[in-house]
Amino acid sequence: MKYPVNWTRHLGAALLVLAASLGTTYWLWEHEKQNAVMDQRAQADLNLRSFLSRIDQRMLAQEQMLRGVQGLFAASEVPITRRAFREYVAALKLGADFSGLEGVGWVPLVTTAQRAGHVASQRQQGLPGYDIQPAGDRPAWAPLAQLEPSLARHAASVGLDLSTDPARQAAMQRARDSGLVTITSKLTQLIETGAPVKAGFVMFLPVYRRGTAVDSLEARRANLQGWVVAPFNMEAWMASLYGETAAGIDVRIFDGIEVTRDALLYDSGAPTSAVVQRSDEKLEYLHVAGRSWTLAVRALPVSEAAGTSGAYASRDQSLIIARSGVILSVLLALLTWIMVSDRARAMILALRMTAELRETKEHFELVFDTSPDAVVISRQADGRIIDVNPGFVSMTGYTRAEVIGQSLANLALWRTAEDRDRYLRELHEHNGCENLEAAILRKGGAQMVGILSAQPANFKGVSCFVGVMRDITARKVIENRLAHMAQHDALTGLPNRALFDDRLHQAVTQAHRNRTRLALLYLDLDHFKPVNDTLGHAAGDILLKFAARRMQEHVRASDTVARVGGDEFVILLSAVHDKDDARGVAEKIREALTEVFELAGGHTAHISSSIGVAVYPDHAIDEIQLAKHADDAMYQAKQMGRDRVVCFGDFHPRRHKAGMDLGPG
C-alpha cells in the first residue's frame, strides 16, 4: 500500500525545526559573545588606569629630578659654574627611567644691566663665541646658558632666548608665577635648532634667589633667578613606559582638550589620515604639570587584543557553541525531514534513526553537561525546577537531588529578596530576561555575583524557562579595584588629592552646619631626597609607605591622611577643640617621623617633617582659604629651620614689592 507524500509539509516541518534550533544557537552564541566583550572592556579599563598611573609616576619622577637641580642653586652661596652644573647632571645618572629626555639645562633671567656681565662670564668659562640670540633690545632675556649632557646637536642652542617662542614663554610665565613645574604645549622643535621631532614638550621649574621669600605672586616675580629646563621627545618618552601602552587598548594623546590633528602628541596604533576622532573612542582627561592632555581611548576587538588568555578562551567558547549548534541544528532538521517524509521508509531506517538520535542526544548532553555556566530548566506554570546541569552544581554547591522539584522562589540561592522578586517579575512580565545582575549565596554561605539570562523553551512537551547564570565575581573585583585606583595613591594606598578634596569639602560643610572646628595639616618630609638619591627609588618608596603608616597610627579612624605629591601629605582632623588640640596631634606625628626607619638590606634612614596647621573657622572662611593658610604655615616651618610645627596664627606673612615682569601674563 502506498501513501501519498506531501513534500511541502515535510520540508516545512524540517525548516521549522532548523529555524528553532538555529535561533536557540544564535541566542546562546550572542549571550557568550556579549559576556566576552564585557570581560574584555573591564580588563581594558583596568589596563587604562594602570597606564594613566604610570604616566603620573613618570611625571613625578621627572619633577623630582628637576627639583634636585633647583636645590643645587638654592643651596649654593656662590654662583654655579658651568663645570659644577655639568658634574651635578652627570652624577644624576639619567638612565632608562628618563628615556626621551634630551638634557637638563639652566636658563637665567638676564636684565639689561646684567647682560654684559652674563655674556662675559660665559665666555670666560669656555664659550668664547657665546652671545644671546636672537639679537635685539628687550626688557629681559632668558637665554639657554647650558644644556647637559653637552652634545653636538645642542651647540647651536646655547645662548638661544627661549622667551621669544610664545609656547615656551607661556610655560615659563606659569612656572614663575606658581612656583610649580610646568610644561609647554606640543612642540615639534624642542630647544635645539637642528632636526625636528614628531612631537615633544619642554618642562620648566623656576629657581628663586637664595634666602628670599616667595609666598606671594609679587614676591615670586621679584625674586626670580631663572629656570631649570628639560626637553622631552614624546615618542621616546612613551616608549619607555615599560615598553608598551596597555594591552587591549589603543591610545592617542592630544595636547589640550581639543581632539585635532595638530594637537596629536602620540598614537599607539598605526598612523591614520581618517577623521580625527573615531566613533568607537571615548575621551579621558589628564592634568599634567599645568596642562591638560586628552586621551582618546579605544578598546580593541577580541580578535585584535593580543592579549589575554581570557579573551581567547571566551572567543573559543562562543565558537564551540556556534559550530556545535549549527551542526546539531542541521542534524535535527535532517532527522525531522527523514521522520516525516515517508512512513514506510521510517520502518527501514528505524535502527539508523535510533543511532542518530542517540548521537544527537549525546551532543546536546555534551553541551549541557560541559558548559561552565549554570543552566536551570524550570516549568513556566509553577516555577519548579525540572533539571540543572553540572555547571550549576559546581557553581552553587547544591546537588541535582536538592533542587529538582524545588520552586525558584524558595531556593536559598538569593542573597536578597529584591533580587529574587526582580528575576521572577522579569520572567512573568517579559517572558524572559537579559543580563540581570544579582547577589547569589552558594551552599555554605559563600557569596558571589551572578548575571542571569532566561528564555522560554519547550522541554519534553512542557513549557519551561531555560535560565543561564554566569559567575562575574572576578569582574566585580576588577571594577572595585578600578574605583579604588581612581581615588587612592598607588604607592601608599592613601586617598589621593581628588578624594581628599571631596572629604575636606564635606567636613567643612558639616563643621559650618554644626558650628564645630576642624584642622588641616600640611606636611612635607625633610631630607627625603638624599635617601632617594643614595639608596635608590625603591628605598624611597618603602620609606614613603612607612611614613604614611606612622601618620595613620597617630590619628583617629574618622580623620583622613592623604598623599598629594612626591613627599607631601595632608591630614584632615575632623573634630578639634582649638589650635592647641591640633598642634598636639601634629607634634605627635612630627616626633614619630623623627624615629629611625629600618629599610631593606639593613639600611636605615633619618628624616623629619615640617608641618603647617590651620583651623576652621578660626583661620579661614572656606576650604580653599584653609588649604592656602595651612600651606603658608608649612612654608614658614621650612623657613624656620624644618622639623617643627607652625600654626597659621603664629606668624605674620610678609609682603614684597612686585618685580619685573617677563613678557605679558
XYZ file of C-alpha atoms in Angstrom:
665
model
C 0.000 0.000 0.000
C 1.362 3.361 -0.980
C 0.853 6.635 0.793
C 0.979 9.978 -0.986
C 3.965 12.079 0.036
C 3.391 15.754 0.891
C 6.886 17.089 0.282
C 5.909 20.694 1.094
C 4.638 19.721 4.548
C 7.694 17.574 5.240
C 10.102 20.291 4.122
C 8.234 22.940 6.147
C 8.496 20.828 9.318
C 12.225 20.324 8.785
C 12.770 24.047 8.157
C 10.742 24.909 11.266
C 12.955 22.660 13.404
C 16.058 24.100 11.726
C 14.911 27.676 12.392
C 14.099 26.936 16.047
C 17.437 25.185 16.618
C 19.434 27.908 14.881
C 17.546 30.557 16.865
C 18.480 28.866 20.149
C 22.086 28.509 18.957
C 22.199 32.185 17.989
C 20.881 33.250 21.399
C 23.487 31.149 23.235
C 26.262 32.403 20.926
C 25.218 36.052 21.301
C 24.997 35.660 25.074
C 28.537 34.224 25.224
C 29.882 36.897 22.865
C 28.371 39.742 24.927
C 29.951 38.358 28.086
C 33.321 38.118 26.320
C 33.035 41.767 25.245
C 32.065 42.862 28.779
C 35.020 40.951 30.272
C 37.388 42.468 27.723
C 36.133 46.013 28.389
C 36.578 45.589 32.132
C 40.166 44.384 31.582
C 40.814 47.242 29.136
C 39.593 49.783 31.729
C 41.945 48.280 34.324
C 44.848 48.459 31.849
C 43.982 52.098 31.061
C 44.036 53.113 34.752
C 47.398 51.369 35.137
C 48.663 53.246 32.047
C 47.492 56.602 33.446
C 49.135 55.772 36.781
C 52.450 55.077 35.007
C 52.256 58.489 33.274
C 51.643 60.173 36.659
C 54.561 58.315 38.272
C 56.905 59.169 35.379
C 55.950 62.863 35.541
C 56.505 62.807 39.308
C 59.982 61.274 38.855
C 60.919 63.953 36.307
C 59.651 66.698 38.602
C 61.737 65.302 41.494
C 64.801 65.289 39.219
C 64.282 68.972 38.337
C 63.683 69.830 42.000
C 67.071 68.301 42.758
C 68.689 70.682 40.269
C 66.618 73.519 41.758
C 68.017 72.583 45.168
C 71.568 72.855 43.801
C 71.015 76.560 43.059
C 69.070 77.158 46.292
C 71.802 75.621 48.457
C 74.790 77.339 46.838
C 76.049 80.609 48.319
C 78.109 81.352 45.185
C 77.093 81.301 41.501
C 77.034 77.809 39.992
C 79.792 77.419 37.390
C 79.349 75.539 34.127
C 81.677 72.837 35.383
C 79.755 72.378 38.641
C 76.461 72.191 36.737
C 77.912 69.624 34.293
C 79.261 67.429 37.097
C 75.982 67.586 39.009
C 73.908 66.495 35.980
C 76.390 63.693 35.242
C 76.031 62.487 38.850
C 72.252 62.148 38.387
C 72.908 59.132 36.094
C 69.800 59.742 33.999
C 69.216 56.279 32.556
C 66.191 54.238 31.451
C 63.897 55.978 33.945
C 64.354 59.206 31.934
C 64.178 57.905 28.354
C 63.146 60.634 25.931
C 64.983 63.300 27.976
C 67.132 65.429 25.660
C 69.067 67.030 28.502
C 68.901 69.211 31.627
C 69.509 72.928 31.171
C 69.843 76.234 33.012
C 68.060 79.379 31.779
C 68.921 82.513 33.835
C 66.757 85.638 33.817
C 69.064 88.374 32.447
C 68.157 92.066 32.720
C 69.615 94.852 30.587
C 72.040 95.744 33.382
C 73.143 92.120 33.746
C 73.547 91.237 30.064
C 77.157 92.310 29.546
C 78.310 90.605 32.743
C 76.401 87.430 31.863
C 77.923 87.193 28.369
C 81.435 87.881 29.724
C 81.042 85.220 32.422
C 80.004 82.566 29.897
C 82.895 83.414 27.601
C 85.383 83.213 30.478
C 84.083 79.719 31.325
C 84.945 78.215 27.948
C 82.450 79.626 25.424
C 84.424 82.329 23.548
C 81.685 82.847 20.935
C 78.776 82.947 23.387
C 76.081 85.586 22.842
C 72.322 85.893 23.350
C 70.290 85.145 20.232
C 68.285 86.488 18.515
C 69.801 89.938 18.796
C 67.665 92.922 19.702
C 66.588 95.050 22.644
C 64.088 93.507 25.083
C 63.148 94.270 28.734
C 64.785 90.994 29.750
C 66.310 87.858 28.242
C 66.007 84.171 29.118
C 68.941 82.533 27.280
C 69.714 78.818 27.418
C 73.064 79.185 29.167
C 73.851 75.476 29.422
C 72.306 72.108 28.374
C 73.815 68.871 29.681
C 74.913 66.397 28.552
C 76.623 68.653 26.028
C 76.085 67.083 22.589
C 76.987 68.343 19.126
C 73.344 68.973 18.225
C 72.959 71.206 21.317
C 75.768 73.616 20.370
C 73.574 75.903 18.245
C 71.001 76.146 21.039
C 73.304 77.621 23.697
C 72.505 81.328 24.077
C 69.048 80.992 22.451
C 66.497 83.276 24.188
C 63.673 80.817 24.962
C 61.217 83.602 25.821
C 60.991 84.598 22.153
C 58.875 81.495 21.437
C 55.227 82.005 22.575
C 54.709 78.388 23.713
C 57.885 78.337 25.811
C 57.258 81.845 27.145
C 53.745 80.881 28.334
C 55.082 77.846 30.216
C 57.925 79.904 31.751
C 55.482 82.541 32.996
C 53.182 79.918 34.549
C 56.155 78.332 36.328
C 57.416 81.713 37.560
C 54.012 82.813 38.927
C 53.019 79.477 40.519
C 56.389 78.244 41.749
C 55.463 74.831 40.311
C 56.754 72.685 37.472
C 55.041 73.354 34.111
C 55.285 72.002 30.579
C 54.810 73.635 27.198
C 52.147 72.878 24.643
C 53.050 70.488 21.818
C 56.374 71.345 20.141
C 57.961 69.908 17.011
C 61.172 71.888 17.670
C 62.227 71.364 21.297
C 65.214 73.640 22.061
C 67.951 72.811 19.605
C 67.817 74.418 16.172
C 68.687 71.129 14.488
C 66.449 68.240 13.403
C 62.770 68.483 14.438
C 60.826 65.741 16.278
C 57.308 64.376 15.678
C 56.113 65.797 18.973
C 57.564 66.803 22.302
C 57.413 69.229 25.191
C 59.733 71.231 27.464
C 59.445 71.148 31.265
C 60.279 74.284 33.324
C 60.849 74.712 37.081
C 61.561 78.212 38.497
C 64.601 78.991 40.657
C 64.340 81.935 43.072
C 67.152 83.868 44.718
C 68.605 82.226 47.790
C 67.093 83.300 51.095
C 64.161 85.225 49.602
C 60.501 84.677 50.449
C 58.198 83.576 47.627
C 54.859 83.452 49.440
C 53.074 85.833 47.043
C 52.841 86.419 43.314
C 54.676 89.728 43.592
C 57.490 88.136 45.609
C 57.908 85.292 43.141
C 58.170 87.681 40.197
C 60.585 89.973 42.035
C 62.931 87.211 43.244
C 63.072 85.052 40.105
C 66.631 83.944 39.279
C 65.887 81.675 36.308
C 64.551 78.264 35.305
C 65.718 74.671 35.204
C 64.587 73.159 31.874
C 64.258 69.660 30.446
C 63.153 68.993 26.826
C 61.482 65.626 26.089
C 60.929 63.666 22.867
C 57.334 62.360 23.242
C 57.788 59.217 21.128
C 60.863 58.037 23.055
C 59.276 59.109 26.365
C 56.159 56.992 25.740
C 58.217 54.022 24.510
C 59.972 53.936 27.892
C 56.737 53.328 29.824
C 57.554 49.638 30.322
C 57.885 49.137 26.566
C 54.178 49.380 25.697
C 50.997 51.336 26.401
C 48.438 48.873 27.695
C 47.171 45.520 26.460
C 43.730 45.533 24.879
C 43.516 49.296 24.192
C 44.585 51.753 21.512
C 45.567 55.165 22.936
C 46.096 58.539 21.274
C 47.249 61.538 23.322
C 46.398 65.132 22.377
C 47.713 68.373 23.856
C 44.859 70.406 25.348
C 41.171 69.490 25.321
C 40.614 69.629 21.552
C 40.991 66.440 19.507
C 42.707 67.852 16.417
C 45.445 66.579 14.159
C 47.760 69.495 15.064
C 47.419 68.657 18.785
C 48.348 64.951 18.381
C 51.231 64.081 20.733
C 51.254 60.284 20.498
C 49.425 57.428 18.731
C 49.938 53.855 19.957
C 48.384 52.426 16.755
C 49.161 52.847 13.059
C 49.038 56.474 11.798
C 45.766 57.334 10.087
C 44.611 60.077 7.767
C 40.938 59.400 8.514
C 38.703 61.547 10.724
C 40.448 62.758 13.854
C 38.001 61.354 16.429
C 36.840 57.786 15.825
C 33.279 56.789 16.626
C 34.338 53.956 18.941
C 36.666 56.088 21.082
C 35.978 57.594 24.482
C 37.867 60.569 25.899
C 39.830 60.693 29.162
C 41.356 63.931 30.510
C 44.678 64.081 32.365
C 46.120 67.165 34.125
C 49.893 67.107 33.640
C 52.222 69.776 35.074
C 49.918 72.704 34.474
C 48.480 71.477 31.141
C 45.591 69.271 30.138
C 46.116 66.227 27.945
C 43.227 64.456 26.229
C 43.458 60.677 25.800
C 41.303 59.149 23.030
C 40.948 55.514 24.073
C 39.576 52.637 22.020
C 39.084 49.116 23.363
C 40.460 46.687 20.772
C 38.158 43.911 19.500
C 38.839 40.450 20.906
C 40.459 39.459 17.598
C 42.937 42.375 17.901
C 43.526 42.288 21.672
C 46.834 40.479 21.699
C 46.229 39.725 24.674
C 44.783 37.947 27.282
C 44.103 34.265 27.552
C 40.694 35.107 28.970
C 39.701 36.921 25.762
C 40.708 33.971 23.601
C 39.033 31.494 25.968
C 35.762 33.436 25.692
C 36.087 33.609 21.905
C 36.800 29.862 21.679
C 33.799 29.115 23.882
C 31.492 31.152 21.618
C 32.913 29.430 18.515
C 32.316 25.993 20.071
C 28.722 26.950 20.825
C 28.191 28.309 17.295
C 29.729 25.331 15.485
C 28.116 22.706 17.696
C 24.753 24.455 17.483
C 24.823 24.678 13.675
C 25.815 21.016 13.349
C 23.133 19.893 15.783
C 20.516 22.115 14.117
C 21.235 20.609 10.694
C 21.130 17.095 12.150
C 17.807 17.770 13.852
C 16.314 19.242 10.669
C 17.561 16.281 8.658
C 16.160 13.827 11.175
C 12.828 15.651 11.166
C 12.658 15.501 7.376
C 13.507 11.799 7.378
C 10.950 11.056 10.084
C 8.050 12.743 8.296
C 8.959 12.176 4.629
C 7.875 8.571 4.256
C 6.194 6.340 6.842
C 7.384 3.210 5.066
C 10.976 4.409 4.953
C 10.814 5.034 8.688
C 10.492 1.295 9.332
C 13.515 0.521 7.156
C 15.612 3.230 8.727
C 14.475 2.641 12.313
C 17.804 1.274 13.555
C 19.769 4.017 11.812
C 17.483 6.711 13.165
C 17.781 5.311 16.663
C 21.562 5.502 16.456
C 21.471 9.028 15.058
C 19.004 10.174 17.702
C 21.225 8.699 20.381
C 24.189 10.570 18.906
C 22.164 13.795 18.741
C 21.114 13.393 22.352
C 24.724 12.824 23.323
C 25.718 16.046 21.521
C 23.033 18.016 23.376
C 24.022 16.457 26.669
C 27.663 17.287 25.924
C 26.849 20.988 25.524
C 24.543 20.911 28.561
C 26.997 18.984 30.737
C 30.238 20.770 29.785
C 29.098 24.390 29.936
C 30.892 26.232 32.787
C 27.791 28.372 33.282
C 24.913 27.254 35.500
C 21.858 26.178 33.447
C 18.444 25.757 35.128
C 15.307 24.420 33.388
C 12.087 25.308 35.237
C 8.373 24.984 34.463
C 6.615 28.182 33.445
C 3.418 27.199 35.250
C 4.715 26.949 38.815
C 8.447 27.759 38.611
C 9.522 24.292 39.798
C 12.927 23.096 38.617
C 12.977 20.253 36.081
C 16.734 19.876 35.631
C 20.104 21.561 36.251
C 23.486 20.971 34.630
C 26.812 20.100 36.323
C 27.853 23.731 35.927
C 25.040 24.672 38.332
C 26.191 22.035 40.835
C 29.810 23.210 40.607
C 28.913 26.896 40.869
C 26.343 26.742 43.696
C 27.343 23.632 45.648
C 23.785 22.198 45.529
C 23.246 18.719 44.071
C 20.572 17.937 41.471
C 18.591 15.993 44.054
C 18.500 19.007 46.356
C 16.996 21.393 43.788
C 14.895 19.341 41.333
C 11.246 19.832 42.239
C 12.001 22.957 44.246
C 10.480 26.319 43.316
C 12.756 29.076 42.031
C 11.177 31.418 44.564
C 12.064 29.166 47.515
C 15.685 28.391 46.602
C 18.256 29.532 49.154
C 20.359 30.974 46.318
C 19.065 34.505 46.655
C 21.029 36.795 48.958
C 18.253 39.411 48.902
C 14.516 39.153 48.335
C 14.747 42.145 45.983
C 16.958 40.249 43.504
C 14.687 37.197 43.627
C 11.497 39.210 43.068
C 13.096 41.196 40.242
C 14.128 37.975 38.432
C 10.697 36.332 38.793
C 8.941 39.533 37.742
C 11.034 39.706 34.558
C 10.113 36.095 33.720
C 6.380 36.590 34.112
C 6.031 40.144 32.763
C 8.526 39.984 29.873
C 8.682 36.210 29.240
C 12.415 36.138 29.991
C 15.316 38.407 30.952
C 18.753 39.504 29.726
C 21.896 40.219 31.783
C 20.194 40.678 35.145
C 22.796 41.129 37.908
C 22.066 39.514 41.284
C 23.825 38.652 44.562
C 23.932 34.860 44.983
C 24.620 32.640 48.006
C 26.453 29.377 47.464
C 25.705 26.396 49.651
C 27.567 27.025 52.893
C 27.055 30.792 52.771
C 29.818 31.881 50.354
C 28.784 34.896 48.300
C 29.141 35.536 44.579
C 27.759 37.886 41.946
C 25.896 36.318 39.024
C 24.496 37.681 35.779
C 21.248 35.964 34.800
C 19.516 35.447 31.452
C 16.448 33.322 30.650
C 14.419 32.420 27.562
C 11.200 30.397 27.115
C 11.557 26.893 25.632
C 9.763 23.552 25.249
C 11.334 20.686 27.171
C 9.817 17.212 26.669
C 6.459 18.759 25.844
C 6.462 21.087 28.867
C 6.556 24.896 28.583
C 9.558 25.991 30.575
C 12.254 28.617 31.013
C 15.925 27.886 30.296
C 17.962 30.096 32.620
C 21.722 30.683 32.377
C 23.795 32.131 35.234
C 27.421 33.248 34.854
C 29.753 33.976 37.782
C 31.029 37.573 37.342
C 32.544 37.882 40.819
C 36.043 38.328 39.354
C 34.765 41.070 37.052
C 33.195 42.897 40.006
C 36.520 42.668 41.852
C 38.192 44.380 38.873
C 35.517 47.100 38.848
C 36.024 47.686 42.594
C 39.788 47.873 42.049
C 39.226 50.468 39.324
C 37.097 52.567 41.672
C 39.793 52.295 44.385
C 42.621 53.212 41.965
C 40.725 56.311 40.822
C 40.632 57.682 44.380
C 43.790 56.360 46.080
C 47.543 56.728 45.729
C 49.042 53.679 44.009
C 52.136 53.554 46.266
C 50.819 54.154 49.801
C 47.149 53.271 49.414
C 46.211 56.623 50.961
C 43.442 58.802 49.496
C 44.657 60.932 46.578
C 44.022 64.645 46.076
C 40.631 64.162 44.363
C 39.206 62.043 47.206
C 40.789 64.267 49.867
C 39.320 67.445 48.318
C 35.864 65.859 48.413
C 36.251 64.826 52.078
C 37.572 68.275 53.008
C 34.594 69.967 51.341
C 32.146 67.693 53.169
C 33.934 68.184 56.503
C 33.920 71.995 56.177
C 30.228 71.946 55.228
C 29.400 69.790 58.254
C 31.535 71.910 60.609
C 29.790 75.061 59.371
C 26.378 73.467 59.895
C 27.208 72.071 63.367
C 29.328 75.082 64.464
C 32.323 72.873 65.247
C 36.041 73.131 64.467
C 38.302 71.055 62.247
C 42.005 71.298 61.445
C 44.038 70.888 58.268
C 47.716 69.844 58.455
C 50.116 70.285 55.512
C 53.178 68.051 55.966
C 56.380 67.925 53.913
C 59.085 65.330 54.620
C 62.524 66.864 55.272
C 65.681 65.202 53.917
C 63.727 62.684 51.821
C 65.593 63.387 48.585
C 69.049 62.334 49.932
C 67.550 58.946 50.842
C 66.080 58.651 47.345
C 69.387 59.659 45.699
C 71.712 57.481 47.786
C 69.624 54.333 48.347
C 67.511 54.429 45.176
C 63.849 54.906 44.292
C 62.858 51.503 45.719
C 64.135 52.500 49.164
C 62.425 55.869 48.797
C 59.121 54.137 48.039
C 59.465 51.925 51.136
C 60.243 54.989 53.257
C 57.093 56.746 51.975
C 54.967 53.700 52.870
C 56.422 53.518 56.401
C 55.981 57.262 56.919
C 52.340 57.068 55.798
C 51.735 54.212 58.242
C 53.189 56.207 61.165
C 50.954 59.160 60.332
C 47.864 56.932 60.315
C 48.811 55.467 63.699
C 48.525 58.899 65.338
C 45.114 59.982 64.016
C 41.589 58.734 64.595
C 39.631 56.498 62.236
C 37.396 59.479 61.418
C 40.420 61.552 60.283
C 41.980 61.407 56.803
C 45.650 61.149 55.767
C 46.287 61.727 52.025
C 49.335 61.889 49.769
C 49.199 64.831 47.357
C 52.745 64.896 45.951
C 56.093 63.134 45.987
C 56.858 63.685 49.697
C 53.895 65.917 50.550
C 50.941 64.831 52.694
C 47.793 66.470 54.062
C 45.907 65.424 57.187
C 42.292 66.315 57.981
C 41.383 66.295 61.685
C 37.593 66.201 61.512
C 36.947 67.496 65.043
C 39.241 69.582 67.308
C 38.636 71.910 70.261
C 41.156 74.578 69.267
C 44.505 75.056 67.541
C 46.402 73.677 70.567
C 44.481 70.427 70.183
C 45.515 70.274 66.506
C 49.101 71.267 67.387
C 49.267 68.362 69.851
C 48.345 65.831 67.148
C 50.832 67.420 64.740
C 53.632 67.225 67.336
C 52.954 63.509 67.884
C 53.212 62.915 64.146
C 56.385 65.021 63.892
C 58.039 63.120 66.758
C 57.044 59.764 65.236
C 58.663 60.698 61.922
C 61.986 61.577 63.579
C 62.435 57.998 64.777
C 64.783 55.893 62.651
C 63.308 53.952 59.705
C 64.549 50.400 59.127
C 64.708 49.791 55.343
C 65.516 46.724 53.253
C 69.072 45.431 53.051
C 69.991 46.606 56.546
C 69.796 50.289 55.571
C 68.385 52.934 57.893
C 67.018 56.398 57.219
C 66.586 59.514 59.349
C 64.115 62.173 58.247
C 61.999 64.867 59.830
C 58.943 66.853 58.825
C 57.738 70.434 58.504
C 54.055 70.746 59.409
C 51.703 73.674 58.896
C 48.398 73.839 60.808
C 45.250 75.855 60.068
C 41.935 75.603 61.943
C 38.460 76.194 60.542
C 36.724 78.570 61.143
C 39.417 80.375 63.209
C 41.828 80.829 60.276
C 39.638 80.533 57.150
C 36.116 81.013 55.818
C 36.160 78.078 53.369
C 38.240 75.057 52.382
C 40.220 76.972 49.709
C 41.449 79.590 52.175
C 42.030 76.894 54.809
C 44.291 74.934 52.430
C 46.240 78.082 51.497
C 46.831 79.062 55.118
C 47.932 75.543 56.084
C 50.368 75.608 53.150
C 51.651 79.057 54.234
C 52.214 77.718 57.747
C 54.148 74.731 56.390
C 56.310 77.052 54.302
C 57.013 79.105 57.437
C 58.064 75.898 59.232
C 60.533 75.260 56.402
C 61.880 78.810 56.650
C 62.356 78.494 60.419
C 64.699 75.515 60.027
C 62.415 72.491 59.375
C 61.448 69.720 61.835
C 58.789 71.834 63.536
C 55.064 72.554 63.716
C 53.776 76.055 62.908
C 50.165 77.211 63.268
C 48.853 79.837 60.890
C 48.156 82.377 63.627
C 51.724 82.144 64.995
C 53.340 84.348 62.307
C 52.605 87.320 60.044
C 53.250 86.786 56.310
C 55.477 89.469 54.827
C 54.508 91.420 51.728
C 57.020 92.027 48.946
C 57.315 94.620 46.245
C 56.434 93.367 42.768
C 59.389 92.850 40.430
C 59.959 92.962 36.693
C 57.508 91.000 34.518
C 58.827 88.756 31.733
C 56.532 89.484 28.822
C 52.711 89.560 29.056
C 50.938 87.345 31.595
